[in-house]
Tab-separated table of C-alpha atoms in Angstrom:
chain	number	residue	atom	x	y	z
A	1	MET	CA	-12.630	-76.418	-136.169
A	2	THR	CA	-9.627	-74.209	-135.429
A	3	GLN	CA	-9.331	-72.504	-132.090
A	4	PRO	CA	-9.183	-68.717	-131.914
A	5	GLN	CA	-5.769	-67.286	-131.176
A	6	THR	CA	-4.916	-64.035	-129.476
A	7	VAL	CA	-3.554	-61.487	-131.897
A	8	THR	CA	-2.188	-58.210	-130.574
A	9	VAL	CA	-2.775	-55.196	-132.769
A	10	LYS	CA	-1.435	-51.708	-132.146
A	11	ILE	CA	-3.710	-48.726	-132.675
A	12	LEU	CA	-2.473	-45.240	-131.801
A	13	ASP	CA	0.493	-46.750	-129.954
A	14	LYS	CA	-1.726	-48.854	-127.710
A	15	ASP	CA	-1.791	-52.662	-127.815
A	16	TYR	CA	-5.108	-54.484	-128.106
A	17	PRO	CA	-5.174	-58.280	-127.677
A	18	ILE	CA	-8.014	-59.715	-129.783
A	19	HIS	CA	-9.195	-63.307	-130.126
A	20	CYS	CA	-9.265	-64.260	-133.775
A	21	PRO	CA	-9.437	-67.471	-135.840
A	22	PRO	CA	-6.054	-68.120	-137.484
A	23	GLN	CA	-7.509	-67.833	-140.999
A	24	GLN	CA	-8.754	-64.297	-140.204
A	25	ARG	CA	-5.490	-63.006	-138.729
A	26	ALA	CA	-4.342	-61.207	-141.880
A	27	ASN	CA	-7.738	-59.499	-142.269
A	28	LEU	CA	-7.703	-58.398	-138.632
A	29	GLU	CA	-4.199	-56.992	-138.917
A	30	SER	CA	-5.100	-55.196	-142.146
A	31	ALA	CA	-8.223	-53.695	-140.557
A	32	ALA	CA	-6.210	-52.587	-137.525
A	33	ARG	CA	-3.615	-50.880	-139.756
A	34	TYR	CA	-6.393	-49.131	-141.683
A	35	LEU	CA	-8.067	-47.941	-138.486
A	36	ASP	CA	-4.726	-46.835	-137.037
A	37	GLY	CA	-4.047	-44.799	-140.178
A	38	LYS	CA	-7.455	-43.126	-140.074
A	39	MET	CA	-7.077	-42.306	-136.387
A	40	ARG	CA	-3.582	-40.890	-136.934
A	41	GLU	CA	-4.895	-38.665	-139.743
A	42	ILE	CA	-7.547	-37.257	-137.423
A	43	ARG	CA	-5.121	-36.852	-134.509
A	44	ASN	CA	-2.510	-35.170	-136.713
A	45	SER	CA	-5.062	-32.674	-137.988
A	46	GLY	CA	-4.941	-31.171	-134.503
A	47	LYS	CA	-8.670	-30.461	-134.532
A	48	VAL	CA	-9.710	-33.368	-132.294
A	49	ILE	CA	-8.326	-34.168	-128.874
A	50	GLY	CA	-8.860	-37.421	-126.998
A	51	ALA	CA	-8.587	-41.009	-128.156
A	52	ASP	CA	-12.313	-41.617	-127.672
A	53	ARG	CA	-13.303	-38.730	-129.924
A	54	ILE	CA	-10.676	-39.672	-132.495
A	55	ALA	CA	-11.985	-43.253	-132.496
A	56	VAL	CA	-15.588	-42.126	-132.982
A	57	LEU	CA	-14.666	-39.805	-135.856
A	58	ALA	CA	-12.570	-42.525	-137.481
A	59	ALA	CA	-15.473	-44.972	-137.154
A	60	LEU	CA	-17.840	-42.440	-138.715
A	61	ASN	CA	-15.431	-41.792	-141.588
A	62	ILE	CA	-15.006	-45.518	-142.240
A	63	ALA	CA	-18.765	-46.119	-142.061
A	64	HIS	CA	-19.299	-43.266	-144.529
A	65	GLU	CA	-16.735	-44.762	-146.932
A	66	LEU	CA	-18.417	-48.150	-146.679
A	67	LEU	CA	-21.868	-46.729	-147.349
A	68	GLN	CA	-20.554	-44.820	-150.369
A	69	GLN	CA	-18.992	-48.009	-151.749
A	70	GLN	CA	-22.228	-49.917	-151.196
A	71	GLY	CA	-24.167	-47.106	-152.851
A	72	SER	CA	-21.870	-47.267	-155.860
A	73	ALA	CA	-22.314	-51.030	-156.083
A	74	VAL	CA	-26.094	-50.686	-155.806
A	75	ALA	CA	-26.100	-47.931	-158.433
A	76	GLY	CA	-24.044	-50.163	-160.731
A	77	ASP	CA	-26.434	-53.053	-160.176
A	78	THR	CA	-29.392	-50.785	-160.862
A	79	ARG	CA	-27.823	-49.494	-164.086
A	80	GLU	CA	-27.234	-53.086	-165.204
A	81	GLN	CA	-30.842	-54.029	-164.426
A	82	VAL	CA	-32.153	-51.012	-166.335
A	83	ARG	CA	-29.910	-51.854	-169.302
A	84	GLU	CA	-31.219	-55.443	-169.319
A	85	LEU	CA	-34.822	-54.237	-169.133
A	86	LEU	CA	-34.259	-51.835	-172.026
A	87	GLU	CA	-32.775	-54.651	-174.096
A	88	ARG	CA	-35.820	-56.823	-173.349
A	89	VAL	CA	-38.178	-54.006	-174.338
A	90	ASP	CA	-36.223	-53.456	-177.578
A	91	ARG	CA	-36.407	-57.182	-178.395
A	92	ALA	CA	-40.132	-57.294	-177.658
A	93	LEU	CA	-40.795	-54.243	-179.844
A	94	GLN	CA	-38.708	-55.719	-182.651
A	95	GLU	CA	-40.558	-59.054	-182.426
A	96	GLU	CA	-43.885	-57.242	-182.480
A	97	ALA	CA	-42.860	-55.235	-185.535
A	98	GLU	CA	-41.720	-58.423	-187.313
A	99	GLN	CA	-45.031	-60.132	-186.529
A	100	ARG	CA	-46.976	-57.224	-188.010
A	101	GLN	CA	-44.917	-57.395	-191.199
A	102	GLY	CA	-45.044	-61.169	-191.469
C-alpha cells in the first residue's frame, strides 16, 4: 500500500497542503484547478465578496453541474430501458400474431 503524500494546491492565491495517495495526485490537482477557476469566475463577477462566500457559491455551482450530469445519465439510461421494453413488447406481439396465423 502506498503512503499518502502531501500535495500543495493553490486556490485563489492561497496554498492548501493536502494528503493524497500518489496515484490520485493528478486528479487532486485537476480538481483544484477546476475549483480555482470557478471561484475566480465568481470573484471576478464582482457580485460576491469574501472567500467563504465565493467558496460556497462555487461549491453550489459544481454540485448543480454534477446533479445535471447525473440526471442526464439517468435520463439516458431510462430512455434505453424504455427502448428495450418496447422492443420486447414488439417481439411478443409479433410472436403472438405468428402463432394465431400458424
